[in-house]
Structures are given as C-alpha cells and as structure tokens.
Short mmCIF file of C-alpha atoms in Angstrom, two decimals:
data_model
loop_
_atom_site.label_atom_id
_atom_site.label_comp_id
_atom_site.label_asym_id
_atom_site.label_seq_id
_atom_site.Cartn_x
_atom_site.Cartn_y
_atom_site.Cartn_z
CA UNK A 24 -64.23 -105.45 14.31
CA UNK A 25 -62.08 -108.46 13.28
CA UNK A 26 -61.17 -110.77 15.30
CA UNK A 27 -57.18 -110.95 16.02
CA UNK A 28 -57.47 -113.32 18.78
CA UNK A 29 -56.66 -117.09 18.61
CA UNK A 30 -55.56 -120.30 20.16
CA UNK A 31 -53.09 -122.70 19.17
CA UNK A 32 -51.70 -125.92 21.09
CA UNK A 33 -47.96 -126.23 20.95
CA UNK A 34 -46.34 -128.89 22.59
CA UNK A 35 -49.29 -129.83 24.36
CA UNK A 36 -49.60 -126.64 25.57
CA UNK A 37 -52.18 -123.76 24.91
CA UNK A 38 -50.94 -120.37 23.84
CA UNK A 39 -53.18 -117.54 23.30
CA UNK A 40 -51.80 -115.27 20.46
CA UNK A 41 -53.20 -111.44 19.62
CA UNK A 42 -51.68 -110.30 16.40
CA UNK A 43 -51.01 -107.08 15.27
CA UNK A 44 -51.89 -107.72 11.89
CA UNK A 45 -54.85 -109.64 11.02
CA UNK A 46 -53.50 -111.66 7.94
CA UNK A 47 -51.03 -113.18 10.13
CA UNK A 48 -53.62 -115.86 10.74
CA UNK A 49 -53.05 -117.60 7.36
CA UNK A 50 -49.52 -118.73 8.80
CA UNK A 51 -50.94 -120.64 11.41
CA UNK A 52 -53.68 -122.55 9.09
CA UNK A 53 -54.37 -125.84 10.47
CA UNK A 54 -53.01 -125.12 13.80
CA UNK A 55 -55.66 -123.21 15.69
CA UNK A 56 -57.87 -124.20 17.66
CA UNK A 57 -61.34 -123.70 19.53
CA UNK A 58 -60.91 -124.43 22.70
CA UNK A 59 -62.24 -123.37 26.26
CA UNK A 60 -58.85 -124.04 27.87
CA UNK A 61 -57.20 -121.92 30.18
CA UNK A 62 -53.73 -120.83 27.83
CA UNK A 63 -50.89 -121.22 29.72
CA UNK A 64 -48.70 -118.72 27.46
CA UNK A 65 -50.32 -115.57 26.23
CA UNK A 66 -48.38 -113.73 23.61
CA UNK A 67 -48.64 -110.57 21.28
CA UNK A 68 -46.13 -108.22 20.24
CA UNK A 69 -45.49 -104.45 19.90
CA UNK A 70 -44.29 -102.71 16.98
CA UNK A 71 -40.92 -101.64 18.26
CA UNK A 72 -40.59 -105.84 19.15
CA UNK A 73 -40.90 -106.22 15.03
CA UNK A 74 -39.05 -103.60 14.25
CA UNK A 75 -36.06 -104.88 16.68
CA UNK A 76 -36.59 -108.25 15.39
CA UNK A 77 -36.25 -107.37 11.55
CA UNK A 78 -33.19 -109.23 11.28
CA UNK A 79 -35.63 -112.52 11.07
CA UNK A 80 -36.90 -112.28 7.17
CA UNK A 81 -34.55 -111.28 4.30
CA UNK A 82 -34.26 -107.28 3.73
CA UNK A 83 -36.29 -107.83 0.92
CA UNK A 84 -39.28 -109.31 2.95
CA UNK A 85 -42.48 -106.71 2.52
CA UNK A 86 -44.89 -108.47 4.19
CA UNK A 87 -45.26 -107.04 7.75
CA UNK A 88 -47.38 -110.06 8.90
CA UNK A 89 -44.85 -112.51 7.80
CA UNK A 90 -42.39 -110.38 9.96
CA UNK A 91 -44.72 -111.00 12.39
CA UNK A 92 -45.28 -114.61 12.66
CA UNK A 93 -41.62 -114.81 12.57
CA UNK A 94 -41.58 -112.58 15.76
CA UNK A 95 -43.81 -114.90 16.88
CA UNK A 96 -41.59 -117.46 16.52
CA UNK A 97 -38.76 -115.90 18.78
CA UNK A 98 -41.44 -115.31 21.78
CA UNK A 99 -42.79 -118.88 21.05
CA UNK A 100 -39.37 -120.08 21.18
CA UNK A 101 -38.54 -118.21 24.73
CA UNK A 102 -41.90 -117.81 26.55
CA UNK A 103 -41.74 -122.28 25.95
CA UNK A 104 -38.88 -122.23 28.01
CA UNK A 105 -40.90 -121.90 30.97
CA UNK A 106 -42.85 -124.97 30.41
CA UNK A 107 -40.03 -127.56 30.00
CA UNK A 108 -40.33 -126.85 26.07
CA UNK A 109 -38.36 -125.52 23.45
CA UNK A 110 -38.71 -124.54 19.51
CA UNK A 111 -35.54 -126.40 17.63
CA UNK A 112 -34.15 -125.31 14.18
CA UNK A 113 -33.83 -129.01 12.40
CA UNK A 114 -36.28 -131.34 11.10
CA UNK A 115 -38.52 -134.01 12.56
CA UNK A 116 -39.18 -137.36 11.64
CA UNK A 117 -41.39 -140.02 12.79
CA UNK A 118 -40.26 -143.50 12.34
CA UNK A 119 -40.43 -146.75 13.74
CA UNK A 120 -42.84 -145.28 16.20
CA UNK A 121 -40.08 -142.53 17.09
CA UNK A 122 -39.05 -139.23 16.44
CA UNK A 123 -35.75 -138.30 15.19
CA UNK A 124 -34.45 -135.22 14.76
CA UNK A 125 -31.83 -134.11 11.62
CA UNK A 126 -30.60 -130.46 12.75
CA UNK A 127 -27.73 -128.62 11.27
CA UNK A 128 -27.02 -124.58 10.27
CA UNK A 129 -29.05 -123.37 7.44
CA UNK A 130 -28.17 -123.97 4.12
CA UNK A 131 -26.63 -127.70 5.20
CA UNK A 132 -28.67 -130.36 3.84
CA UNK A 133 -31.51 -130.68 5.96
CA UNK A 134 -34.38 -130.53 3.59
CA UNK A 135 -32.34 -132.92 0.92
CA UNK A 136 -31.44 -135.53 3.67
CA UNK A 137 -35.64 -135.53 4.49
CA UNK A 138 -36.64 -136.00 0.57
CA UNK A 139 -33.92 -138.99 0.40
CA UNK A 140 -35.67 -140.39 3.50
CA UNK A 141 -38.84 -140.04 2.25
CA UNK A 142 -37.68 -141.75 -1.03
CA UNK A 143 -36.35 -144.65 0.77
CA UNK A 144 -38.67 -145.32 3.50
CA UNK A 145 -41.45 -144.29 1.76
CA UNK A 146 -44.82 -144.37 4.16
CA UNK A 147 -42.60 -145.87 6.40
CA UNK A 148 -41.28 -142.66 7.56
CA UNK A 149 -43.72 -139.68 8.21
CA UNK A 150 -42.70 -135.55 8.70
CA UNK A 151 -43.51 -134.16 11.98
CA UNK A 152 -42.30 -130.66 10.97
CA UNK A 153 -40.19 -129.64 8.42
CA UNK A 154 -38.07 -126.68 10.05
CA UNK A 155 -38.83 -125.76 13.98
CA UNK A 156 -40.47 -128.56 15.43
CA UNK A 157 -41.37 -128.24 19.53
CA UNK A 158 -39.69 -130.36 22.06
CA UNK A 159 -41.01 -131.22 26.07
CA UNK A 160 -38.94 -132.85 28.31
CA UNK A 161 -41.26 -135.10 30.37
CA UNK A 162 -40.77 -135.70 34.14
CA UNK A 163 -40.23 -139.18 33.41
CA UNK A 164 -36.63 -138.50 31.61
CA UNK A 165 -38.21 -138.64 28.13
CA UNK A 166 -38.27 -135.87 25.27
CA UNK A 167 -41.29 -135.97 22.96
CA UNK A 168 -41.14 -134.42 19.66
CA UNK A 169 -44.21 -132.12 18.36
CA UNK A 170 -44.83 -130.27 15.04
CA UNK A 171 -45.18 -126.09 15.36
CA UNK A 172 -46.82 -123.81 12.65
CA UNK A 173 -43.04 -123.04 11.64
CA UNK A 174 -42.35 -125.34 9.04
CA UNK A 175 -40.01 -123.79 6.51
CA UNK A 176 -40.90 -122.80 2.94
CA UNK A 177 -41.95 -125.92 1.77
CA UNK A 178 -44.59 -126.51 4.69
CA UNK A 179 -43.31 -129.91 5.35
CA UNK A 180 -45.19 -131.18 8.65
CA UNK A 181 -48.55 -132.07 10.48
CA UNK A 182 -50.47 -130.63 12.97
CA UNK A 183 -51.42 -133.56 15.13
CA UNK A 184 -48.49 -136.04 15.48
CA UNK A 185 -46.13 -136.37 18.25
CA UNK A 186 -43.50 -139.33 19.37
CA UNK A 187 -41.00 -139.93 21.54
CA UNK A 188 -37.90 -138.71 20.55
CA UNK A 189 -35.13 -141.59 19.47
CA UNK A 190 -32.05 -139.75 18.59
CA UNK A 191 -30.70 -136.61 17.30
CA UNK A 192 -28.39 -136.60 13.80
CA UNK A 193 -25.88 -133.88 13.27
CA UNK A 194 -25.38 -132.91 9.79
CA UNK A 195 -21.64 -131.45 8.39
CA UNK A 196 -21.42 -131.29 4.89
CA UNK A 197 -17.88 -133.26 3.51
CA UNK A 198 -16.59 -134.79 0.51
CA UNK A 199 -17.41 -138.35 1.69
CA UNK A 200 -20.07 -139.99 4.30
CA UNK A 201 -19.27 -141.12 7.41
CA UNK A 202 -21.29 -141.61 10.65
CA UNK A 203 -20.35 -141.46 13.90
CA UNK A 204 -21.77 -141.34 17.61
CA UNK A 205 -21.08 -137.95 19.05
CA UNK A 206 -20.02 -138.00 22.90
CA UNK A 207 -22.86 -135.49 24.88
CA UNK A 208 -19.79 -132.77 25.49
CA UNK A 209 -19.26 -132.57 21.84
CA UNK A 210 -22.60 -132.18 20.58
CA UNK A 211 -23.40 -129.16 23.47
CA UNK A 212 -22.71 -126.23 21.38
CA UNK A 213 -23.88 -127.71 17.43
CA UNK A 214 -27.30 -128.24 19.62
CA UNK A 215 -27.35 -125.21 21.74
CA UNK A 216 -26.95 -122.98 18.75
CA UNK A 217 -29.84 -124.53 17.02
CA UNK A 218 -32.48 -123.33 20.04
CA UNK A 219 -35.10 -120.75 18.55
CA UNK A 220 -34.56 -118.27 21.36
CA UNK A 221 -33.35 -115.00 22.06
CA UNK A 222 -33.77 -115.94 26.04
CA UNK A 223 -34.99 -112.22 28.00
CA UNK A 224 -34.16 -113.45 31.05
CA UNK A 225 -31.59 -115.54 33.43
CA UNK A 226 -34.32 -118.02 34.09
CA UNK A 227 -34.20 -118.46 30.27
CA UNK A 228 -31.28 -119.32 29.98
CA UNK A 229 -31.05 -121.51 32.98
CA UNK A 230 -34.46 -123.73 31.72
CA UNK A 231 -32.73 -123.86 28.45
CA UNK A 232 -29.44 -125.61 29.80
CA UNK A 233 -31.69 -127.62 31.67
CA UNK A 234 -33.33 -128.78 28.65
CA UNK A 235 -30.20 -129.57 26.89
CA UNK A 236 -29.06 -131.70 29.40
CA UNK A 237 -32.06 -133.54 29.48
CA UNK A 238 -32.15 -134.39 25.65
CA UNK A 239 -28.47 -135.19 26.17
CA UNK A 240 -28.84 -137.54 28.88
CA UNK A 241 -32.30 -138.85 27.01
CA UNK A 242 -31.10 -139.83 23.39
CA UNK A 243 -28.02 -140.93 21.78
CA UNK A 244 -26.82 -137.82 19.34
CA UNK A 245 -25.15 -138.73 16.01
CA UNK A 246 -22.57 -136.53 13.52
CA UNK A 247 -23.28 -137.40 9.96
CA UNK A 248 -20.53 -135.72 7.48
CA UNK A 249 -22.34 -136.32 3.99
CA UNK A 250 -22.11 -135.70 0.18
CA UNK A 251 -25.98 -135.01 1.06
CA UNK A 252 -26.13 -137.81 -1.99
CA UNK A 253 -28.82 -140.82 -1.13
CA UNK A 254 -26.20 -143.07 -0.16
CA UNK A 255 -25.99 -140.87 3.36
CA UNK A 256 -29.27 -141.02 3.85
CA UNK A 257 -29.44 -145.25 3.91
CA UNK A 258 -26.11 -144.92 5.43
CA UNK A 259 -28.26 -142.93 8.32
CA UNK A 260 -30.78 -145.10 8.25
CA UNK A 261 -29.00 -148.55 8.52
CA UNK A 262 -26.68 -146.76 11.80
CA UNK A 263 -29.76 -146.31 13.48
CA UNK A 264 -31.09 -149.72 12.34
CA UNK A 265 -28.01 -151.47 13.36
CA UNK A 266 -27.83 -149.25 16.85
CA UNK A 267 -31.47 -150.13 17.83
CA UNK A 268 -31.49 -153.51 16.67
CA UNK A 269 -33.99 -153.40 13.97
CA UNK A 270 -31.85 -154.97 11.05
CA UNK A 271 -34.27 -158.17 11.07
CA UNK A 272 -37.53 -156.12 10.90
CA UNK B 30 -6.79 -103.13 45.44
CA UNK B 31 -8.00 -104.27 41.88
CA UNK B 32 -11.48 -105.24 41.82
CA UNK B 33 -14.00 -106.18 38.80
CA UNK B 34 -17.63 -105.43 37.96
CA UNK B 35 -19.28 -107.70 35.95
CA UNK B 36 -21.66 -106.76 33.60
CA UNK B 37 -24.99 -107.25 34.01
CA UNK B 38 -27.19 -109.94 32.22
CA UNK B 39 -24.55 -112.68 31.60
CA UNK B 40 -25.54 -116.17 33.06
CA UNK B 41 -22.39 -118.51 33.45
CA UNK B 42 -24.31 -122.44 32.61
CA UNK B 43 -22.47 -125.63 32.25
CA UNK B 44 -23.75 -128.90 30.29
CA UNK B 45 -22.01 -131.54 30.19
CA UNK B 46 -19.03 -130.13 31.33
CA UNK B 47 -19.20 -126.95 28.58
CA UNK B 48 -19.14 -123.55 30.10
CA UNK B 49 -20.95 -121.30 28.27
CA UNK B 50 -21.16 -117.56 29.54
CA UNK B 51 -24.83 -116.53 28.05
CA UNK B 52 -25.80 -113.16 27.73
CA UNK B 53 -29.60 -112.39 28.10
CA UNK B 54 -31.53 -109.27 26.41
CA UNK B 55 -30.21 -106.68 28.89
CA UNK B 56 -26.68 -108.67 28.27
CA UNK B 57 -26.47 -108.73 24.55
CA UNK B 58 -26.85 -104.63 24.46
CA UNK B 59 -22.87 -104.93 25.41
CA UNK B 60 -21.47 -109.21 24.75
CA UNK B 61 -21.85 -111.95 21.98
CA UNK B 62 -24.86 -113.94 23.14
CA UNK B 63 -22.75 -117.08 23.74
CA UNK B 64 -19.31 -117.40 24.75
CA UNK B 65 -17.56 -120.94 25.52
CA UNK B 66 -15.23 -120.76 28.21
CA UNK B 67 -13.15 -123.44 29.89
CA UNK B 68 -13.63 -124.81 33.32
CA UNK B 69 -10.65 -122.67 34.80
CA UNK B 70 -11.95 -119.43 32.91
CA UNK B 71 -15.35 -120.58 34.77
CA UNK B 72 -13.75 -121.22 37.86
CA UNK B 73 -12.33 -116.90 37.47
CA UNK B 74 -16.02 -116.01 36.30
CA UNK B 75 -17.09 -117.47 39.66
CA UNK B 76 -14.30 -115.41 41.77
CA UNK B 77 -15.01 -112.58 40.16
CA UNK B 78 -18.71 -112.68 40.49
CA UNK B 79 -18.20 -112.93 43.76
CA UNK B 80 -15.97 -109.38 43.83
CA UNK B 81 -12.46 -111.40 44.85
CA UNK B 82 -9.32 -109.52 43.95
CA UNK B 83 -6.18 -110.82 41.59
CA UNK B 84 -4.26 -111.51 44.37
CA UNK B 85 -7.25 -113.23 46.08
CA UNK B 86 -7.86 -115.07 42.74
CA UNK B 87 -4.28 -116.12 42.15
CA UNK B 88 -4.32 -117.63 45.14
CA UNK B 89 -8.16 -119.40 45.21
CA UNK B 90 -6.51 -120.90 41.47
CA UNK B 91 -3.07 -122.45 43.56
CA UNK B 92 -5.75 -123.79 46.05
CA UNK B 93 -8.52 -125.42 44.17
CA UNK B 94 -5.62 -126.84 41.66
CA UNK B 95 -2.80 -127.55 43.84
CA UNK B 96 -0.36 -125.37 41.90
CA UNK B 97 2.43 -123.51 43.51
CA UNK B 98 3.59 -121.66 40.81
CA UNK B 99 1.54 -118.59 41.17
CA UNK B 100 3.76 -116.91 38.42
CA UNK B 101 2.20 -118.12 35.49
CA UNK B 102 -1.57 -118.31 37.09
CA UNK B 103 -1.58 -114.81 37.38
CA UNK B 104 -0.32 -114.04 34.07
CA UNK B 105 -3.06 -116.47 32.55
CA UNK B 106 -6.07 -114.79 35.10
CA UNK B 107 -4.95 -111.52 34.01
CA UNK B 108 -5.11 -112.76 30.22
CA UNK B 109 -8.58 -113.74 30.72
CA UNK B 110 -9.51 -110.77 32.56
CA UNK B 111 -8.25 -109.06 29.27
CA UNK B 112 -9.98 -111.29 27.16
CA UNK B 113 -13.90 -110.36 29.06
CA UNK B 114 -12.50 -107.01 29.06
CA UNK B 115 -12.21 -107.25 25.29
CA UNK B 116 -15.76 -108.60 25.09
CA UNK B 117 -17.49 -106.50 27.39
CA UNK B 118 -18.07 -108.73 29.83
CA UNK B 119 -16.31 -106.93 32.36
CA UNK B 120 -17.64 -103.38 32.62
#
C-alpha cells in the first residue's frame, strides 16, 4: 500500500500530515522530512472538510489533490495558532540579515514589488517564501520569519531559511508613491485580514490577537501607496535604509 | 424586561485599541467572520454578554462615561442592538 504519511517542519515545528490523496505529496517537494521527532501538530482531512473548503481554488480547479493541499493550508494556518505561529498571506524577504514582510490583498503588487527588489538588490536580498510564509512569536518579544510549502504559483521561496523579522510593508496601489509609517491601530485590520485562518475555535481567535499584538509591538509596520513601477521599490528600500541607519553601508 | 441572547461562537478581541467581534466556525454558520466595532459598541457587547437589560445598559453607559443625558444613549444602544440584530449577532 502507498504510503500517505509524512513529516514536514514548519516554523520550527513538526507536523505530521496523512493525505487523502497520494499525489498531494508533490506540493510539498523539498519540504519533508525524515525525522524521528515527536510532531507536535498532526493533521489530515475528511472529504466533507474539502468539499466545504472548495471556495480555496478557482471553480475551474480539477485537481482534487491541489484542493487538498490548499485545505491543508487552512488547518496549517489554524492548528499553528496553538503554537505561537501563524501562516501570513504576503511575501518574505531576507535582507540585511532580516526578514521583511510585503503583504497586501491579492491582485496588489506583491509579486512585482519582489522582482523589482530582486532587480535592485540583487544577491543582496534573498526570498524566504513567495506567498504564505510562517511566523513564531518568540518568548523573548521577537517574531521570526520562516518559509511554508505555500509559495504561490511561481514557487518563489526556500525551505531552510529563517530571520528575524525587521518590519512589515503595506502595499495600496495609487497613482503616485509615497511611504509612510503606519501607527499599530491603523495597520490592525490590513494585517488581521491577511492571517491564513478560518479559526474553529475561541482559543483561535484569542492566540491569533495575541499574535498580532506581538508583531505590532515587535516591528515597525509601513503603508507604501505605489505605481508598483521600480521607483517604489528603491523608494522602499532607501525608507528602510534611512529608518535603520544603513545609508553608509 | 428586555433581555438579549447572544449568539454563540462570536469572540469580542481588542488590539491595539480595535474591537473586532470574531466569529469562529460554529459563529460564521449565522455572522460575517469579522466585524470592527468601536470601544462603546464593545463596552454594550460586554453588558450584554453579561444578560444586562436596556435600562440597566443605559445606565452602566451614563456611569462608565459620565453622561447624564440618558436620552440619546439609549437611542444610540438601541441602534446598535439593531445593527447585531441585523447581523445575526444577536439571536
């Protein structure tokens, strides 16, 4: 019989995952692992969980074990809740030895502000995950910043990197660039939308406030309107070099 | 006397001085998964979690805020009522 049982570390963390369908595995190529550890999440999913969670791939999606690792995705997203981690909707970036984190809606410039940085910085700047990177909020006030096998379509990320989280940038699409700090009360809800949960439960819900307020109180959050031209990408990158200091390096 | 059931499954959180009323999976069967709320409509969440009456409301609001004009409170608590009645967050 074969197997449909694996391993995968996310966040640190090791999550056991049975699949229903056994091609699933080639969405999480280069992320499992053989290990002896104990997991600490174990997660698998019944049919009528797909079938409620439909509503994650386009209506034209026939692939039921891309329906599933998308599932998989939602449970990730809540079960990591538990452990002082989250999945967030944005991309990650690692550089200057830190991770920084470009989140908007879908459809708002993500992916093109991450090709301009990688233009401009070139192996300067490094991508942790291209789409639903992992967060942990330490005990010791810091957030680090992990890659997850949900990358995006273009499968922008690696496996093995994680780095302390710097700051968090805010995309809005407008008809000129401007960037601006964005007070903790005002970036609550573009952040709290961009969680991949569904939570199940009030506990949930609760961990997941909790982890908002401790990437708020953690890292300084940003709102960058932009053309999504290069110009707001070195614009980006020169606020953050100016903020931290690193204009002379 | 008036009084209000809540439904089940919404968690009232605040970050950062947001109020957020968030339903979970048992929740979103009836509400919107997130609802942002201010710190007054919180402050009414709380009362009515805790199965006070209009009247008992009305007044709790002309404590906590030091308003005398109970007039106007209750015609703003009962628009909110309406308003989670609308939503279904009052059952």
């Amino acid at each position: 019989m074969a197997r449909n049982y694996y391993q995968l570390v996310c966040a640190d963390l090791p999550i056991a995952y049975q699949f229903i369908y056994q091609d699933t595995i080639q969405y999480f190529k280069g992320y499992i692992v053989e290990s002896d550890d104990i997991a600490q999440i174990n997660i698998s999913l019944t049919n009528a969980y797909l079938e409620d969670n439909r509503w994650l791939v386009n209506a034209d999606e026939k692939s039921e074990s891309f329906l599933e690792f998308q599932a998989l995705m939602l449970k990730t997203g809540n079960s990591l809740l538990s452990h002082n981690r989250a999945l967030f909707h944005g991309v990650a970036l690692l550089w200057n030895n830190y991770a920084w984190l470009i989140t908007a809606p879908s459809g708002t410039g993500k992916t093109t502000q991450l090709r301009h940085w990688k233009r401009l910085l070139k192996k300067d700047v490094t991508i942790i995950n291209g789409d639903k990177p992992a967060l942990e909020c330490k005990d010791d006030g810091t957030v680090w910043v992990y890659s997850s096998p949900w990358r995006g379509k273009e499968k922008y990320g690696h496996p093995n990197i994680k780095a302390k989280l710097g700051g968090i940038i805010i995309l809005e699409q407008a008809k000129y660039n401007d960037m601006k700090p964005l007070a903790a009360e005002d970036a609550v809800i573009p952040l709290y939308v961009e969680f991949v949960s569904m939570p199940e439960t009030t506990e949930q819900i609760e961990n997941q406030a909790e982890i908002l307020r401790s990437v708020l109180k953690s890292v300084p959050v940003w709102k960058l309107k932009n053309l999504g031209d290069e110009d707001s990408a070195i614009l980006a990158i020169n606020t953050l070099k100016t903020y931290y200091g690193w204009n002379n390096g | 006397m008036d009084s209000f059931v809540l439904q089940k499954g919404i968690v009232l959180i605040e970050i950062n001085g947001v109020f957020l009323l968030v339903a979970d999976q048992e929740g979103r069967k009836y509400c919107n998964y997130i609802k942002v709320i201010n710190e007054t409509g919180a402050f009414i969440w709380n009362q009515l979690k805790d199965h006070r009456s209009l009247d008992e409301i009305v007044s709790n609001i002309q404590d906590e805020y030091e308003i005398l004009d109970s007039y106007h409170i209750r015609k703003d608590v009962n628009a909110f009522i309406q308003l989670l009645k609308e939503g279904n967050y009052i059952a």
